[in-house]
Backbone as a printed PyTorch tensor [residue, N CA C, xyz], in Angstrom:
tensor([[[  0.8540,  -1.1480,   0.0000],
         [  0.0000,   0.0000,   0.0000],
         [  0.9090,   1.2210,   0.0000]],

        [[  0.6340,   2.1400,  -0.9390],
         [  1.4540,   3.3420,  -1.0590],
         [  0.5990,   4.5610,  -0.7430]],

        [[  1.0580,   5.4020,   0.1810],
         [  0.3180,   6.5910,   0.5810],
         [  1.0370,   7.8400,   0.0980]],

        [[  0.3420,   8.6160,  -0.7350],
         [  0.8510,   9.9140,  -1.1680],
         [  0.4070,  10.9420,  -0.1450]],

        [[  1.3240,  11.7930,   0.2670],
         [  1.0450,  12.7570,   1.3310],
         [  1.5680,  14.1290,   0.9850]],

        [[  1.1940,  15.1030,   1.8120],
         [  1.8850,  16.3890,   1.8380],
         [  3.0080,  16.1640,   2.8420]],

        [[  4.2140,  16.0220,   2.3400],
         [  5.3470,  15.6190,   3.1780],
         [  5.9010,  14.3110,   2.6500]],

        [[  6.2250,  13.3900,   3.5420],
         [  6.8200,  12.1050,   3.1570],
         [  5.7590,  11.1160,   2.6740]],

        [[  6.0150,  10.4800,   1.5130],
         [  5.1740,   9.3810,   1.0490],
         [  5.6340,   8.1150,   1.7550]],

        [[  4.7210,   7.1500,   1.9100],
         [  5.0470,   5.9480,   2.6720],
         [  4.5960,   4.7090,   1.8940]],

        [[  5.4770,   3.7020,   1.8360],
         [  5.1620,   2.4110,   1.2320],
         [  5.0640,   1.3790,   2.3480]],

        [[  3.9120,   0.7100,   2.4180],
         [  3.7010,  -0.3340,   3.4140],
         [  3.6380,  -1.6870,   2.7250]],

        [[  4.1990,  -2.7070,   3.3700],
         [  4.1450,  -4.0800,   2.8620],
         [  3.2710,  -4.9050,   3.7950]],

        [[  2.3670,  -5.6880,   3.1970],
         [  1.5100,  -6.5880,   3.9570],
         [  2.3550,  -7.7790,   4.4010]],

        [[  2.4010,  -8.0170,   5.6830],
         [  3.1750,  -9.1230,   6.2370],
         [  2.2170, -10.2540,   6.6160]],

        [[  2.1320, -11.2460,   5.7330],
         [  1.3230, -12.4530,   5.9410],
         [ -0.1130, -12.1670,   6.3480]],

        [[ -0.6790, -11.0730,   5.8690],
         [ -2.0630, -10.7450,   6.1920],
         [ -2.2830, -10.3730,   7.6460]],

        [[ -1.2000, -10.1400,   8.3820],
         [ -1.3080,  -9.8600,   9.8110],
         [ -1.1600,  -8.3770,  10.1460]],

        [[ -0.2380,  -7.7030,   9.4620],
         [  0.0180,  -6.2850,   9.7390],
         [  0.7690,  -5.6930,   8.5520]],

        [[  0.9070,  -4.3520,   8.5460],
         [  1.6490,  -3.6660,   7.5030],
         [  2.9390,  -3.1070,   8.0810]],

        [[  4.0290,  -3.2480,   7.3290],
         [  5.3360,  -2.7630,   7.7580],
         [  5.7920,  -1.6470,   6.8210]],

        [[  6.3430,  -0.5830,   7.3770],
         [  6.8680,   0.5250,   6.5830],
         [  8.1640,   0.0630,   5.9110]],

        [[  8.1510,  -0.0320,   4.5710],
         [  9.3180,  -0.4920,   3.8140],
         [  9.7750,   0.5820,   2.8230]],

        [[  9.4290,   1.8280,   3.0950],
         [  9.7250,   2.9320,   2.1820],
         [ 11.2110,   2.9880,   1.8310]],

        [[ 12.0660,   3.0190,   2.8250],
         [ 13.5080,   3.1290,   2.5880],
         [ 14.0700,   1.8610,   1.9480]],

        [[ 13.6210,   0.7110,   2.3890],
         [ 14.1370,  -0.5600,   1.8800],
         [ 13.8700,  -0.7340,   0.3850]],

        [[ 12.7910,  -0.1430,  -0.1200],
         [ 12.4260,  -0.2810,  -1.5230],
         [ 12.7430,   0.9660,  -2.3490]],

        [[ 13.4540,   1.9250,  -1.7550],
         [ 13.8410,   3.1260,  -2.4920],
         [ 12.6640,   3.9860,  -2.9120]],

        [[ 11.6330,   4.0250,  -2.0940],
         [ 10.4060,   4.7430,  -2.4410],
         [ 10.2880,   6.0760,  -1.7110]],

        [[ 11.3980,   6.5870,  -1.2060],
         [ 11.3360,   7.8530,  -0.4790],
         [ 11.0400,   9.0020,  -1.4290]],

        [[  9.9980,   9.7220,  -1.1390],
         [  9.6230,  10.9190,  -1.8720],
         [  8.9900,  11.8780,  -0.8830]],

        [[  9.2310,  13.1450,  -1.0950],
         [  8.5530,  14.1210,  -0.2560],
         [  8.1920,  15.3230,  -1.1050]],

        [[  7.2900,  16.1090,  -0.6050],
         [  6.7730,  17.2680,  -1.3220],
         [  5.2720,  17.2570,  -1.2020]],

        [[  4.6220,  17.9600,  -2.0620],
         [  3.1690,  17.9790,  -2.0670],
         [  2.6960,  16.8990,  -3.0220]],

        [[  2.4580,  15.7010,  -2.4870],
         [  2.0440,  14.5640,  -3.2980],
         [  0.5790,  14.6560,  -3.6790]],

        [[  0.3060,  14.7380,  -4.9770],
         [ -1.0730,  14.8780,  -5.4360],
         [ -1.7340,  13.5330,  -5.7180]],

        [[ -1.0150,  12.4470,  -5.6240],
         [ -1.6300,  11.1410,  -5.8180],
         [ -0.7100,  10.1630,  -6.5030]],

        [[ -1.1840,   8.9370,  -6.5860],
         [ -0.4350,   7.8560,  -7.2120],
         [ -1.3620,   7.0340,  -8.0900]],

        [[ -0.7930,   6.4030,  -9.0860],
         [ -1.5410,   5.4990,  -9.9490],
         [ -0.7710,   4.1890, -10.0460]],

        [[ -1.5020,   3.1000, -10.1460],
         [ -0.8980,   1.7730, -10.1880],
         [ -1.2130,   1.1260, -11.5300]],

        [[ -0.1960,   0.5210, -12.1310],
         [ -0.3700,  -0.2140, -13.3920],
         [  0.8070,  -1.1640, -13.5540]],

        [[  0.6110,  -2.1950, -14.3010],
         [  1.6890,  -3.1270, -14.6270],
         [  2.3240,  -2.6520, -15.9320]],

        [[  3.1680,  -1.6170, -15.8510],
         [  3.6810,  -0.9880, -17.0690],
         [  4.6740,  -1.8430, -17.8330]],

        [[  5.3710,  -2.7460, -17.1400],
         [  6.3300,  -3.6120, -17.8300],
         [  5.7470,  -4.9990, -18.1180]],

        [[  4.4440,  -5.1650, -17.8750],
         [  3.7030,  -6.3790, -18.2020],
         [  4.3330,  -7.6530, -17.6430]],

        [[  4.8200,  -7.5660, -16.4010],
         [  5.3960,  -8.7480, -15.7620],
         [  4.5110,  -9.3030, -14.6540]],

        [[  3.3010,  -8.7380, -14.5010],
         [  2.3400,  -9.2860, -13.5610],
         [  2.3400,  -8.6700, -12.1800]],

        [[  3.2950,  -7.7890, -11.9190],
         [  3.2690,  -7.1300, -10.6110],
         [  2.9900,  -5.6420, -10.7930]],

        [[  2.2750,  -5.0440,  -9.8400],
         [  1.8940,  -3.6360,  -9.9940],
         [  3.0690,  -2.6880,  -9.7830]],

        [[  3.1810,  -1.7090, -10.6620],
         [  4.1790,  -0.6470, -10.5590],
         [  3.4360,   0.6300, -10.1560]],

        [[  4.1360,   1.5760,  -9.5490],
         [  3.4890,   2.7740,  -9.0200],
         [  4.1020,   4.0270,  -9.6260]],

        [[  3.2530,   4.9290, -10.1100],
         [  3.6950,   6.2660, -10.4960],
         [  3.1140,   7.2200,  -9.4690]],

        [[  3.9650,   8.0200,  -8.8510],
         [  3.4900,   8.9760,  -7.8600],
         [  3.8320,  10.3880,  -8.3180]],

        [[  2.8420,  11.2650,  -8.2180],
         [  2.9810,  12.6370,  -8.6930],
         [  3.2670,  13.5740,  -7.5240]],

        [[  4.3280,  14.3550,  -7.6640],
         [  4.6570,  15.3860,  -6.6900],
         [  4.4270,  16.7250,  -7.3800]],

        [[  3.5260,  17.4990,  -6.8380],
         [  3.1220,  18.7590,  -7.4570],
         [  4.0640,  19.9070,  -7.1130]],

        [[  4.4780,  20.0170,  -5.8560],
         [  5.3300,  21.1170,  -5.3980],
         [  6.4580,  20.5490,  -4.5360]],

        [[  7.6410,  21.1310,  -4.6520],
         [  8.7970,  20.7900,  -3.8040],
         [  9.2840,  19.3600,  -3.9610]],

        [[  9.4000,  18.8870,  -5.1760],
         [  9.9220,  17.5460,  -5.3940],
         [  9.6840,  17.0990,  -6.8210]],

        [[ 10.1460,  15.9030,  -7.1320],
         [  9.9880,  15.3330,  -8.4620],
         [  9.0750,  14.1140,  -8.4010]],

        [[  8.2480,  13.9620,  -9.4060],
         [  7.4180,  12.7680,  -9.5310],
         [  8.3320,  11.5810,  -9.8140]],

        [[  7.8340,  10.3560,  -9.5490],
         [  8.7040,   9.1970,  -9.6900],
         [  7.9100,   7.9630, -10.1020]],

        [[  8.5330,   7.1380, -10.9390],
         [  7.9840,   5.8500, -11.3180],
         [  8.7180,   4.7830, -10.5270]],

        [[  7.9790,   4.0010,  -9.7580],
         [  8.5540,   2.9320,  -8.9380],
         [  8.2500,   1.5980,  -9.6170]],

        [[  9.2800,   0.9530, -10.1540],
         [  9.1170,  -0.3210, -10.8570],
         [  9.2530,  -1.4620,  -9.8510]],

        [[  8.2710,  -2.3330,  -9.8270],
         [  8.2680,  -3.5100,  -8.9560],
         [  9.0030,  -4.6200,  -9.7070]],

        [[ 10.1420,  -5.0470,  -9.1980],
         [ 10.9740,  -6.0350,  -9.8960],
         [ 10.8600,  -7.4370,  -9.3070]],

        [[  9.6760,  -7.8790,  -8.9920],
         [  9.4940,  -9.2330,  -8.4830],
         [  9.8810, -10.2230,  -9.5730]],

        [[ 10.6690, -11.2040,  -9.2250],
         [ 11.1560, -12.1750, -10.2070],
         [ 10.1490, -13.2870, -10.5010]],

        [[  9.2680, -13.5960,  -9.5550],
         [  8.3460, -14.7170,  -9.7190],
         [  7.1590, -14.3260, -10.5960]],

        [[  6.5280, -15.3210, -11.1760],
         [  5.2980, -15.0830, -11.9290],
         [  4.1110, -15.4610, -11.0470]],

        [[  4.1320, -14.9870,  -9.8140],
         [  3.1020, -15.3670,  -8.8460],
         [  1.9500, -14.3640,  -8.8670]],

        [[  1.2600, -14.3110,  -9.9960],
         [  0.1460, -13.3970, -10.1690],
         [ -0.8850, -14.0070, -11.1040]],

        [[ -2.0980, -13.5270, -10.9640],
         [ -3.1510, -13.7500, -11.9510],
         [ -3.6970, -12.3710, -12.2630]],

        [[ -3.6990, -12.0170, -13.5410],
         [ -4.1690, -10.6970, -13.9640],
         [ -5.4460, -10.8590, -14.7860]],

        [[ -6.4640, -10.0610, -14.4440],
         [ -7.7270, -10.0700, -15.1750],
         [ -7.9590,  -8.6960, -15.7820]],

        [[ -8.2360,  -8.6790, -17.0690],
         [ -8.6030,  -7.4470, -17.7670],
         [-10.0830,  -7.5700, -18.0940]],

        [[-10.8840,  -6.7240, -17.4700],
         [-12.3320,  -6.7980, -17.6230],
         [-12.8050,  -5.8420, -18.7020]],

        [[-13.7140,  -6.3010, -19.5410],
         [-14.2710,  -5.5010, -20.6310],
         [-15.7890,  -5.4610, -20.4780]],

        [[-16.3090,  -4.2880, -20.1460],
         [-17.7430,  -4.1280, -19.9840],
         [-18.4340,  -3.8640, -21.3050]],

        [[-19.7110,  -4.1890, -21.3790],
         [-20.5380,  -3.9190, -22.5580],
         [-21.7570,  -3.1230, -22.1200]],

        [[-22.5950,  -3.7190, -21.2950],
         [-23.7900,  -3.0380, -20.7950],
         [-23.4000,  -2.0430, -19.7020]],

        [[-22.5700,  -2.4600, -18.7860],
         [-22.1750,  -1.6360, -17.6370],
         [-21.4610,  -0.3730, -18.0980]],

        [[-20.2250,  -0.5130, -18.4590],
         [-19.3620,   0.5320, -18.9960],
         [-18.1330,  -0.1770, -19.5110]],

        [[-17.4810,   0.3840, -20.5070],
         [-16.4010,  -0.3560, -21.1760],
         [-15.2210,  -0.6710, -20.2710]],

        [[-14.9860,   0.1470, -19.2260],
         [-13.8780,  -0.1090, -18.3040],
         [-14.2710,  -1.0090, -17.1460]],

        [[-15.5230,  -1.4310, -17.0860],
         [-16.0290,  -2.3310, -16.0450],
         [-15.9080,  -1.7370, -14.6370]],

        [[-16.0060,  -0.4140, -14.5340],
         [-15.9470,   0.2340, -13.2300],
         [-17.0920,  -0.2900, -12.3780]],

        [[-16.7800,  -0.7100, -11.1760],
         [-17.7780,  -1.2660, -10.2690],
         [-17.8660,  -2.7790, -10.3040]],

        [[-17.1520,  -3.4190, -11.2280],
         [-17.1570,  -4.8860, -11.2740],
         [-16.4420,  -5.4360, -10.0400]],

        [[-16.9230,  -6.5680,  -9.5540],
         [-16.3420,  -7.2140,  -8.3740],
         [-15.7840,  -8.5690,  -8.7740]],

        [[-14.6110,  -8.9050,  -8.2180],
         [-13.9590, -10.1700,  -8.5510],
         [-13.5330, -10.8720,  -7.2690]],

        [[-13.9510, -12.1430,  -7.1470],
         [-13.5410, -12.9830,  -6.0370],
         [-12.6500, -14.0740,  -6.6070]],

        [[-11.4620, -14.2610,  -6.0340],
         [-10.5520, -15.3250,  -6.4700],
         [-10.5550, -16.4150,  -5.4100]],

        [[-10.7760, -17.6560,  -5.8560],
         [-10.8280, -18.7960,  -4.9420],
         [ -9.7060, -19.7790,  -5.2540]],

        [[ -9.1190, -20.3030,  -4.2100],
         [ -8.0970, -21.3420,  -4.3210],
         [ -8.8010, -22.6830,  -4.1840]],

        [[ -8.6200, -23.5440,  -5.2010],
         [ -9.2210, -24.8750,  -5.1460],
         [ -8.4530, -25.7330,  -4.1490]],

        [[ -9.1840, -26.5470,  -3.4170],
         [ -8.5780, -27.4360,  -2.4250],
         [ -8.6010, -28.8740,  -2.9380]],

        [[ -7.7570, -29.6870,  -2.3850],
         [ -7.7310, -31.1100,  -2.7360],
         [ -8.4960, -31.8900,  -1.6730]],

        [[ -8.6570, -33.1520,  -1.8720],
         [ -9.3140, -34.0650,  -0.9300],
         [-10.7560, -33.6740,  -0.6200]],

        [[-11.4530, -33.0880,  -1.5870],
         [-12.8600, -32.7600,  -1.3960],
         [-13.1450, -31.5920,  -0.4650]],

        [[-12.1290, -30.8700,  -0.0650],
         [-12.3260, -29.6990,   0.8090],
         [-12.9120, -28.5540,  -0.0160]],

        [[-13.7150, -27.6790,   0.6090],
         [-14.2880, -26.5540,  -0.1370],
         [-13.2150, -25.5290,  -0.5190]],

        [[-13.4670, -24.7570,  -1.5850],
         [-12.4850, -23.7410,  -1.9910],
         [-12.3200, -22.6720,  -0.9100]],

        [[-11.1740, -21.9860,  -0.9600],
         [-10.8470, -20.9530,   0.0140],
         [-10.7460, -19.6170,  -0.7140]],

        [[-11.3770, -18.5900,  -0.1620],
         [-11.2740, -17.2560,  -0.7550],
         [ -9.8290, -16.7810,  -0.6590]],

        [[ -9.2240, -16.5110,  -1.8090],
         [ -7.8240, -16.0780,  -1.8530],
         [ -7.6990, -14.5700,  -2.0190]],

        [[ -8.7580, -13.9130,  -2.5110],
         [ -8.6870, -12.4730,  -2.6860],
         [ -9.9650, -11.9000,  -3.2480]],

        [[-10.1200, -10.6060,  -3.0480],
         [-11.2720,  -9.8690,  -3.5640],
         [-10.7750,  -8.5280,  -4.0770]],

        [[-11.2680,  -8.1120,  -5.2360],
         [-10.9390,  -6.7960,  -5.7880],
         [-12.1930,  -6.2160,  -6.4200]],

        [[-12.2170,  -4.8920,  -6.4690],
         [-13.2850,  -4.1850,  -7.1640],
         [-12.6380,  -3.1970,  -8.1220]],

        [[-13.1450,  -3.1470,  -9.3510],
         [-12.6020,  -2.2190, -10.3430],
         [-13.0420,  -0.8100,  -9.9700]],

        [[-12.0650,   0.0590,  -9.7770],
         [-12.3530,   1.4360,  -9.3970],
         [-11.8700,   2.3850, -10.4850]],

        [[-12.2710,   3.6230, -10.3600],
         [-11.9150,   4.6220, -11.3640],
         [-10.7180,   5.4350, -10.9030]],

        [[-10.9040,   6.2710,  -9.9180],
         [ -9.8270,   7.1130,  -9.4090],
         [ -9.5370,   6.7500,  -7.9790]],

        [[ -8.3510,   7.1090,  -7.5280],
         [ -8.0050,   6.7600,  -6.1630],
         [ -7.3550,   7.9080,  -5.4010]],

        [[ -7.3760,   9.0930,  -5.9500],
         [ -6.8590,  10.2580,  -5.2390],
         [ -7.2490,  11.5070,  -6.0080]],

        [[ -6.4490,  12.5510,  -5.9010],
         [ -6.7930,  13.8460,  -6.4770],
         [ -7.0980,  13.7760,  -7.9700]],

        [[ -6.2100,  13.2020,  -8.7660],
         [ -6.4890,  13.1480, -10.1940],
         [ -6.0360,  11.8810, -10.9070]],

        [[ -5.0920,  11.0960, -10.4220],
         [ -4.6630,   9.9370, -11.2040],
         [ -5.7030,   8.8180, -11.2270]],

        [[ -5.5970,   8.0040, -12.2380],
         [ -6.4550,   6.8300, -12.3720],
         [ -5.5670,   5.6410, -12.6890]],

        [[ -5.7250,   4.5850, -11.9230],
         [ -4.9060,   3.3910, -12.1300],
         [ -5.3690,   2.6230, -13.3590]],

        [[ -4.5480,   1.6840, -13.7900],
         [ -4.8710,   0.8530, -14.9530],
         [ -6.1400,   0.0570, -14.6920]],

        [[ -6.8590,  -0.2120, -15.7330],
         [ -8.1140,  -0.9530, -15.6220],
         [ -7.8420,  -2.4510, -15.7470]],

        [[ -7.1720,  -2.9630, -14.7320],
         [ -6.8870,  -4.3900, -14.6490],
         [ -6.8540,  -4.7770, -13.1800]],

        [[ -7.0920,  -6.0200, -12.9150],
         [ -7.0900,  -6.5100, -11.5460],
         [ -5.9960,  -7.5530, -11.4340]],

        [[ -5.1110,  -7.3710, -10.4470],
         [ -3.9810,  -8.2830, -10.2600],
         [ -4.0720,  -8.9060,  -8.8680]],

        [[ -3.9870, -10.2270,  -8.8330],
         [ -3.9480, -10.9650,  -7.5720],
         [ -2.5790, -11.6100,  -7.4380]],

        [[ -1.9790, -11.5240,  -6.2730],
         [ -0.8110, -12.3370,  -5.9630],
         [ -1.3020, -13.7430,  -5.6790]],

        [[ -0.5660, -14.7530,  -6.1140],
         [ -1.0290, -16.1240,  -5.8950],
         [  0.1560, -17.0800,  -5.8190]],

        [[ -0.1270, -18.2660,  -5.3270],
         [  0.8960, -19.3000,  -5.2200],
         [  1.0460, -20.0100,  -6.5650]],

        [[  2.2520, -20.4380,  -6.8390],
         [  2.4960, -21.1850,  -8.0710],
         [  2.0600, -22.6330,  -7.8870]],

        [[  1.7010, -23.2820,  -8.9740],
         [  1.2740, -24.6760,  -9.0260],
         [  0.0460, -24.9450,  -8.1540]],

        [[ -0.8710, -23.9720,  -8.1310],
         [ -2.1380, -24.1040,  -7.4210],
         [ -3.2440, -23.7530,  -8.4090]],

        [[ -4.3600, -24.4530,  -8.3450],
         [ -5.5060, -24.1670,  -9.2020],
         [ -6.4160, -23.1400,  -8.5420]],

        [[ -6.8570, -22.1560,  -9.3320],
         [ -7.7510, -21.1030,  -8.8580],
         [ -8.9320, -20.9870,  -9.8050]],

        [[ -9.9700, -20.3370,  -9.3240],
         [-11.0350, -19.8770, -10.2070],
         [-11.5000, -18.5230,  -9.7000]],

        [[-12.0950, -17.7470, -10.5940],
         [-12.5710, -16.4080, -10.2410],
         [-14.0510, -16.2870, -10.5650]],

        [[-14.7590, -15.5620,  -9.7190],
         [-16.1410, -15.1920,  -9.9700],
         [-16.1610, -13.6980, -10.2290]],

        [[-16.7480, -13.3010, -11.3620],
         [-16.7580, -11.8940, -11.7720],
         [-18.2030, -11.4370, -11.8860]],

        [[-18.5170, -10.3440, -11.1960],
         [-19.8620,  -9.7620, -11.2340],
         [-19.7500,  -8.3450, -11.7670]],

        [[-20.2430,  -8.1430, -12.9930],
         [-20.2750,  -6.8050, -13.5790],
         [-21.4280,  -6.0190, -12.9500]],

        [[-21.3310,  -4.6910, -12.8690],
         [-22.2970,  -3.9240, -12.0780],
         [-23.7450,  -3.9500, -12.5430]],

        [[-24.0200,  -4.0920, -13.8320],
         [-25.4130,  -4.0100, -14.2740],
         [-25.9690,  -5.3020, -14.8710]],

        [[-25.2270,  -6.3780, -14.7920],
         [-25.7550,  -7.6510, -15.2810],
         [-26.0110,  -8.5730, -14.0970]],

        [[-27.0400,  -9.3840, -14.2030],
         [-27.4070, -10.2390, -13.0760],
         [-26.5500, -11.4980, -12.9830]],

        [[-25.9810, -11.9230, -14.0960],
         [-25.1960, -13.1550, -14.1040],
         [-23.7980, -12.9300, -13.5300]],

        [[-23.2700, -13.9770, -12.9090],
         [-21.8900, -13.9850, -12.4320],
         [-21.1010, -14.8840, -13.3700]],

        [[-19.9770, -14.3880, -13.8420],
         [-19.1410, -15.1430, -14.7780],
         [-18.0810, -15.9020, -13.9890]],

        [[-17.8830, -17.1530, -14.3390],
         [-16.8520, -17.9620, -13.6850],
         [-15.7020, -18.1940, -14.6530]],

        [[-14.5070, -17.8150, -14.2410],
         [-13.2890, -18.0920, -15.0040],
         [-12.5660, -19.2050, -14.2570]],

        [[-12.5080, -20.3870, -14.8530],
         [-11.9920, -21.5730, -14.1690],
         [-10.5840, -21.9200, -14.6320]],

        [[ -9.9250, -22.7750, -13.8620],
         [ -8.5910, -23.2970, -14.1730],
         [ -7.5680, -22.1850, -14.3790]],

        [[ -7.5120, -21.2570, -13.4460],
         [ -6.5250, -20.1750, -13.4900],
         [ -5.2730, -20.6060, -12.7290]],

        [[ -4.1140, -20.1890, -13.2540],
         [ -2.8350, -20.5420, -12.6340],
         [ -1.9160, -19.3270, -12.6090]],

        [[ -0.9170, -19.3630, -11.7680],
         [  0.0500, -18.2720, -11.6540],
         [  0.6750, -17.9770, -13.0120]],

        [[  0.8440, -16.6830, -13.2900],
         [  1.4720, -16.2460, -14.5320],
         [  0.4990, -15.9890, -15.6630]],

        [[ -0.8070, -16.1510, -15.4300],
         [ -1.7960, -15.9920, -16.4940],
         [ -2.4210, -14.6050, -16.4920]],

        [[ -2.6930, -14.1210, -17.6920],
         [ -3.4880, -12.9100, -17.8960],
         [ -4.7080, -13.3250, -18.6980]],

        [[ -5.8770, -12.9450, -18.1970],
         [ -7.1180, -13.3580, -18.8270],
         [ -7.9950, -12.1400, -19.0900]],

        [[ -8.5370, -12.0510, -20.3050],
         [ -9.5130, -11.0110, -20.6500],
         [-10.8970, -11.6050, -20.4270]],

        [[-11.7110, -10.9310, -19.6110],
         [-13.0640, -11.3930, -19.3160],
         [-14.0350, -10.3340, -19.8140]],

        [[-14.9150, -10.7430, -20.7280],
         [-15.8940,  -9.8230, -21.2890],
         [-17.2430, -10.0320, -20.6110]],

        [[-17.9090,  -8.9160, -20.3550],
         [-19.2320,  -8.9670, -19.7290],
         [-20.2180,  -9.7440, -20.6020]],

        [[-20.0720,  -9.5950, -21.8940],
         [-20.9830, -10.2330, -22.8300],
         [-20.2540, -10.4110, -24.1550]],

        [[-20.5750, -11.4990, -24.8680],
         [-19.9890, -11.7350, -26.1810],
         [-21.0900, -12.0950, -27.1690]],

        [[-20.7310, -12.1670, -28.4400],
         [-21.6650, -12.5960, -29.4560],
         [-22.4080, -11.4470, -30.1160]],

        [[-23.4490, -11.7920, -30.8790],
         [-24.1880, -10.7800, -31.6470],
         [-24.8140,  -9.6840, -30.7680]],

        [[-25.3300, -10.0620, -29.5980],
         [-25.9620,  -9.0680, -28.7290],
         [-24.9350,  -8.0340, -28.2640]],

        [[-23.7410,  -8.4780, -27.8960],
         [-22.6730,  -7.5570, -27.4770],
         [-22.2670,  -6.6620, -28.6270]],

        [[-22.1630,  -7.2200, -29.8280],
         [-21.8140,  -6.4410, -31.0190],
         [-22.8710,  -5.3750, -31.2870]],

        [[-24.1390,  -5.7390, -31.1580],
         [-25.2390,  -4.8100, -31.3740],
         [-25.1910,  -3.6580, -30.3590]],

        [[-24.9780,  -3.9850, -29.1030],
         [-24.9130,  -2.9580, -28.0500],
         [-23.7130,  -2.0400, -28.2710]],

        [[-22.5470,  -2.6080, -28.5680],
         [-21.3520,  -1.7900, -28.8150],
         [-21.5420,  -0.8680, -30.0090]],

        [[-22.1590,  -1.3750, -31.0850],
         [-22.4150,  -0.5470, -32.2710],
         [-23.3740,   0.5800, -31.9370]],

        [[-24.4290,   0.2670, -31.2040],
         [-25.3890,   1.2920, -30.7960],
         [-24.7450,   2.3690, -29.9370]],

        [[-23.8890,   1.9580, -29.0070],
         [-23.1880,   2.9210, -28.1600],
         [-22.2570,   3.8150, -28.9860]],

        [[-21.5930,   3.2350, -29.9590],
         [-20.6980,   4.0320, -30.8260],
         [-21.4890,   5.0460, -31.6420]],

        [[-22.6410,   4.6470, -32.1600],
         [-23.4700,   5.5700, -32.9330],
         [-23.9780,   6.7150, -32.0440]],

        [[-24.4290,   6.3790, -30.8380],
         [-24.8880,   7.4160, -29.8990],
         [-23.7630,   8.4000, -29.5540]],

        [[-22.5870,   7.8740, -29.3230],
         [-21.4330,   8.7350, -29.0130],
         [-21.1190,   9.6530, -30.1880]],

        [[-21.1720,   9.1000, -31.4080],
         [-20.9260,   9.8990, -32.6050],
         [-21.9530,  11.0110, -32.7390]],

        [[-23.2200,  10.6800, -32.5330],
         [-24.2920,  11.6790, -32.6780],
         [-24.1870,  12.7780, -31.6070]],

        [[-23.7780,  12.4150, -30.4030],
         [-23.6350,  13.3980, -29.3310],
         [-22.5000,  14.3650, -29.6040]],

        [[-21.4520,  13.8640, -30.2410],
         [-20.2920,  14.7370, -30.4760],
         [-20.4560,  15.4760, -31.7980]]])
């Protein structure tokens, strides 16, 4: 978790889901000034989130590249049709499959958001950290559709595009939206 502040910015690391530790200096994330916000995206497409933080006054903005060597991630790129094309408001639950007939375990939850501070907007993708050689599945609920989509057999290192709707109906809706946008402009 990265906090942009007026003054010192702070990077916290989640320690086994128990507490957060200040790792700002250890990761070279020291910045100070009038921080107007941060945006998160996987800019080098390696599956881990990178951070761009903007300093408005008394400092320089900085791009913090996350250099994790493992491919211990599952990335979902959501594409809305009825809801909105960026799938803002979509909810995703990631479950770890268990062996020996045990029920699945919730491994993570994310919600697609738009902005997260004064003006920046993070990438429209959802990234989960996960264990390698484990089977997962995700349940995706788009904001305006009643159905929940299940993405099964997910593994570490995968990027998956999940569309709210496909086929002729999705094509018809997308075409109609494009025509409306054209007429409005």
